Short mmCIF file of C-alpha atoms in Angstrom, two decimals:
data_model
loop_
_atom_site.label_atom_id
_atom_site.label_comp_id
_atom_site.label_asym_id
_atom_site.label_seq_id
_atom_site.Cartn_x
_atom_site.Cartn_y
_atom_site.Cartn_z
CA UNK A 483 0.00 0.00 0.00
CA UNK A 484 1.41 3.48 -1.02
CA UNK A 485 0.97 6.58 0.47
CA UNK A 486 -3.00 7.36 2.95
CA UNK A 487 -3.67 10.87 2.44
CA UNK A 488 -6.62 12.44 4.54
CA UNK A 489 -7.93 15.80 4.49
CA UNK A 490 -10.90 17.72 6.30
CA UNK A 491 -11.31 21.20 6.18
CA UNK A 492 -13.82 21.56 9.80
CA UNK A 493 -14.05 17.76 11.20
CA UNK A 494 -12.19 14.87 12.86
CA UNK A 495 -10.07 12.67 10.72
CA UNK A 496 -9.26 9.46 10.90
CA UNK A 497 -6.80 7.88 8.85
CA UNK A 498 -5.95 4.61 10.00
CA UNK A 499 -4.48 1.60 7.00
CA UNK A 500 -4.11 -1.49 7.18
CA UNK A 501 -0.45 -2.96 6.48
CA UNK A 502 2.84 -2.20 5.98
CA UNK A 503 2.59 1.70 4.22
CA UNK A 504 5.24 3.85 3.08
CA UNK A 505 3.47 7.56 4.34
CA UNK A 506 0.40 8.28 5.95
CA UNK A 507 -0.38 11.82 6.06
CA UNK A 508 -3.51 13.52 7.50
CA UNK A 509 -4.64 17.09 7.86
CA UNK A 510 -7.17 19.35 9.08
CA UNK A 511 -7.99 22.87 9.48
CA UNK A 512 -10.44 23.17 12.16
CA UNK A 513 -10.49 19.74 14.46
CA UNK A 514 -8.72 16.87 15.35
CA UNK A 515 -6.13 14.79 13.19
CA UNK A 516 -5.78 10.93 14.13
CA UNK A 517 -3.18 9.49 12.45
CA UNK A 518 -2.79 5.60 13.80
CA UNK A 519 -1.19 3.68 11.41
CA UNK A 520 -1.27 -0.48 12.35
CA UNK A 521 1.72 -1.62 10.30
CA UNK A 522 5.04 -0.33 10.36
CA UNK A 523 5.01 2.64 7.88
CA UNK A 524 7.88 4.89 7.00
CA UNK A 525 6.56 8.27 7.93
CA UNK A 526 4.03 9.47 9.03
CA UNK A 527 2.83 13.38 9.00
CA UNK A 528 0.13 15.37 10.85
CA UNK A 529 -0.79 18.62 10.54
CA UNK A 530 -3.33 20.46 12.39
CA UNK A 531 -4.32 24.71 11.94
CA UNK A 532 -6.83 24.61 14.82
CA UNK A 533 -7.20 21.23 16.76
CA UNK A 534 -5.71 18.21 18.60
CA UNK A 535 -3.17 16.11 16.66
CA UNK A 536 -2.74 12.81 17.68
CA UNK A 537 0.11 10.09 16.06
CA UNK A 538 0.13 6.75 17.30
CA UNK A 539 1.89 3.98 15.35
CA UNK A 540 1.69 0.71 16.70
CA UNK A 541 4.40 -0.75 14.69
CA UNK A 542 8.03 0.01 13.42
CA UNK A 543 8.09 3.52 12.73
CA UNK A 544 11.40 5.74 10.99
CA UNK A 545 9.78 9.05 11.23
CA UNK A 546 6.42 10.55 12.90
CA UNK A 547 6.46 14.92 12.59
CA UNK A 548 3.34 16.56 13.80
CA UNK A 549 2.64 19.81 13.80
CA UNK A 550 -0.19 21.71 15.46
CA UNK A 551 -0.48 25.88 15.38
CA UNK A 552 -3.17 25.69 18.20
CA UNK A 553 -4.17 22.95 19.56
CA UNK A 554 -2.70 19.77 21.23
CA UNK A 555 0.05 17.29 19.76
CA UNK A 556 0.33 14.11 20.90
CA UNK A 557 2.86 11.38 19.70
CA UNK A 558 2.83 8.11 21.70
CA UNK A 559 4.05 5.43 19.50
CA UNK A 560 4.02 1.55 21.21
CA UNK A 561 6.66 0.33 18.70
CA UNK A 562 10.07 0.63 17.88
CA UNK A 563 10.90 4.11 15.83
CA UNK A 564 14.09 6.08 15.07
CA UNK A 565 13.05 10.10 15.51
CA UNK A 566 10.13 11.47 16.06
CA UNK A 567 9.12 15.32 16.19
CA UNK A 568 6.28 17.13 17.59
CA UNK A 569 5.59 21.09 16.77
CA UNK A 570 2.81 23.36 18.47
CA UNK A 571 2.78 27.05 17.97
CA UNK A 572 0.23 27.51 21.01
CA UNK A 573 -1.06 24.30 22.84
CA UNK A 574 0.31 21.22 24.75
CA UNK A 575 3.21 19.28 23.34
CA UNK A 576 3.46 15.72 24.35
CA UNK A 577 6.20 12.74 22.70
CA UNK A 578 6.74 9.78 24.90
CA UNK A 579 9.68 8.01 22.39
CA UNK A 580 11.08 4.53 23.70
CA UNK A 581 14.93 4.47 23.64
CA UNK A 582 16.32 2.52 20.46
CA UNK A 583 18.80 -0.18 22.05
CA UNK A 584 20.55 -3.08 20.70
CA UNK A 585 18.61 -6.53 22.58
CA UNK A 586 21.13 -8.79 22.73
CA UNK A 587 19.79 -12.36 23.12
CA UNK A 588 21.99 -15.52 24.78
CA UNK A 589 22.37 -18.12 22.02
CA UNK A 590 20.25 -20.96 23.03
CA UNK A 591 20.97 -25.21 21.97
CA UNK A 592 24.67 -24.13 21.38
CA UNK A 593 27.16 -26.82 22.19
CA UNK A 594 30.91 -25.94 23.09
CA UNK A 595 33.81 -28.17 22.95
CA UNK A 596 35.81 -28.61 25.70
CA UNK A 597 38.79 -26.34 23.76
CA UNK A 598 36.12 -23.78 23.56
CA UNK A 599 35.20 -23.44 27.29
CA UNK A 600 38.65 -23.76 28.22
CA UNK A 601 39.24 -20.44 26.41
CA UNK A 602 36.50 -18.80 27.55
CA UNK A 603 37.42 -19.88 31.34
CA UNK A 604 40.45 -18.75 30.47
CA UNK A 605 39.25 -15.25 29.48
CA UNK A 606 37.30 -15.20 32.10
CA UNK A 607 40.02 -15.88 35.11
CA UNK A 608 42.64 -13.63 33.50
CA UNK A 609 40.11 -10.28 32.98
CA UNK A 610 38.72 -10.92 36.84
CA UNK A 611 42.20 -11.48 38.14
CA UNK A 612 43.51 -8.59 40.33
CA UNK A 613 46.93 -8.11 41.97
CA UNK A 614 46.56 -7.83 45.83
CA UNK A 615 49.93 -5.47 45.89
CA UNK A 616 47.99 -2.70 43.78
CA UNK A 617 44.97 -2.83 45.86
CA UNK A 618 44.45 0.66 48.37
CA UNK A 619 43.76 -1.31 51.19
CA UNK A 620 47.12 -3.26 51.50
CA UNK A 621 48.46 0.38 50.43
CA UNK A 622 47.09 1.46 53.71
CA UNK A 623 47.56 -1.47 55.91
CA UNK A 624 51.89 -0.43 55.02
CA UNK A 625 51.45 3.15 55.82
CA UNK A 626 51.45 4.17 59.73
CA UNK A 627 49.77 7.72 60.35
CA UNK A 628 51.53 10.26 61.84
CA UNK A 629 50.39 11.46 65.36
CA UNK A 630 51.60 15.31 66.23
CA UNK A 631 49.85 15.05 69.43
CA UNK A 632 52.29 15.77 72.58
CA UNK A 633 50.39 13.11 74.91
CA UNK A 634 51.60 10.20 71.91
CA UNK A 635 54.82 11.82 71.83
CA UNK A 636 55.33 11.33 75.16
CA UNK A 637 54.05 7.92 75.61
CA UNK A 638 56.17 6.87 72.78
CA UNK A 639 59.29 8.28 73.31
CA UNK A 640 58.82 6.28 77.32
CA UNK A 641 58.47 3.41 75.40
CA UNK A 642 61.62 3.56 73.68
CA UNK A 643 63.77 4.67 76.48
CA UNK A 644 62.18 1.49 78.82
CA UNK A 645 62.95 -0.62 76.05
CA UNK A 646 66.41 0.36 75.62
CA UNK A 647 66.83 0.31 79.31
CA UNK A 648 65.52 -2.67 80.23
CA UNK A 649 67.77 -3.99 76.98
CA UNK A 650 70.87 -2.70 78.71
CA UNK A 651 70.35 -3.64 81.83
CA UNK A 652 70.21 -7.27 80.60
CA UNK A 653 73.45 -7.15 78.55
CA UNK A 654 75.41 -5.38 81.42
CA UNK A 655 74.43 -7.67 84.04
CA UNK A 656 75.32 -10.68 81.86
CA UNK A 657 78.57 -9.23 80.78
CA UNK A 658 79.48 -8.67 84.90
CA UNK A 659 78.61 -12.57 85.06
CA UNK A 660 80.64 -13.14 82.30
CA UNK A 661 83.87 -11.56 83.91
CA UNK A 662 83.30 -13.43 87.23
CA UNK A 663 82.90 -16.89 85.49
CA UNK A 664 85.89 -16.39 83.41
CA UNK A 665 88.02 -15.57 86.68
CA UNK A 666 87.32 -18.05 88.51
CA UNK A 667 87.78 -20.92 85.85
CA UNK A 668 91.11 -19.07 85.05
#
């Protein structure tokens, strides 16, 4: 079917085919345009000087363009389409356009040979493999914060100074041992 072409100069039309068309154009001066094609035509064009415009394919769709000067435009299509545009020099304008996206579907009754899944696993493991060096948290676990407060300062630097003490006092009184044996077995 070629081109459905509908016009009414003060009254609703209606143009509505059946099938796969190529353009379906309606217009009217006074009233309301409904343009609802049911197969998936290639365009589709509405024009309206004083009314309500109303597009809505229900199938594939490249192109819908309506254009009201005052009155209400409404595009709603329910299938897939590529642009659409909607025009109104004084009234309502109203285009709810699904995204396009690629569907990607899982291939179903495939069978892989072993060489196959072993390449894929293979894939697989080496992309979701991570190196526990280059991680932030073992970054932070290595780094010690420093503490400019006098009270850790303090604590601290006691710590050390026991340490050391305590570590002297060991080796001094085992070196004073250490003389004593050695004089007496001499």
């Amino acid at each position: 079917m070629q081109p459905d072409t509908s016009t009414a100069s003060n009254g609703n039309v209606d143009s509505t085919p059946s099938g796969s068309t190529q353009s379906a154009t309606s217009t009217a001066s006074n009233d309301n345009v409904d343009n609802t094609p049911s197969g998936p035509p290639q365009s589709a064009t509405s024009t309206a000087s004083n009314g309500n415009v109303d597009n809505t394919p229900s199938g594939s769709m490249q192109s819908a363009t309506s254009t009201a000067s005052n009155g209400n435009v409404d595009n709603t299509p329910s299938g897939s389409m590529q642009s659409a545009t909607s025009t109104a020099s004084n009234g309502n304008v109203n285009s709810t356009l699904p995204r396009c996206r690629e569907i990607r579907t899982p291939l179903s009754n495939t069978t892989l040979t072993l060489k196959e899944m072993e390449g894929t696993v293979e894939k697989i493991i080496t992309h979701l493999r991570v190196n526990t060096e280059e991680l932030s948290s073992v970054k932070r676990s290595k780094i010690s914060a420093p503490d400019d407060r006098v009270s850790s300062t303090t604590m601290g630097m006691g710590g050390i100074v026991f340490i050391v003490v305590v570590t002297g006092l060991m080796i001094v009184s085992d070196i004073g041992k250490s003389r004593s044996r050695s004089s007496i077995c001499s």
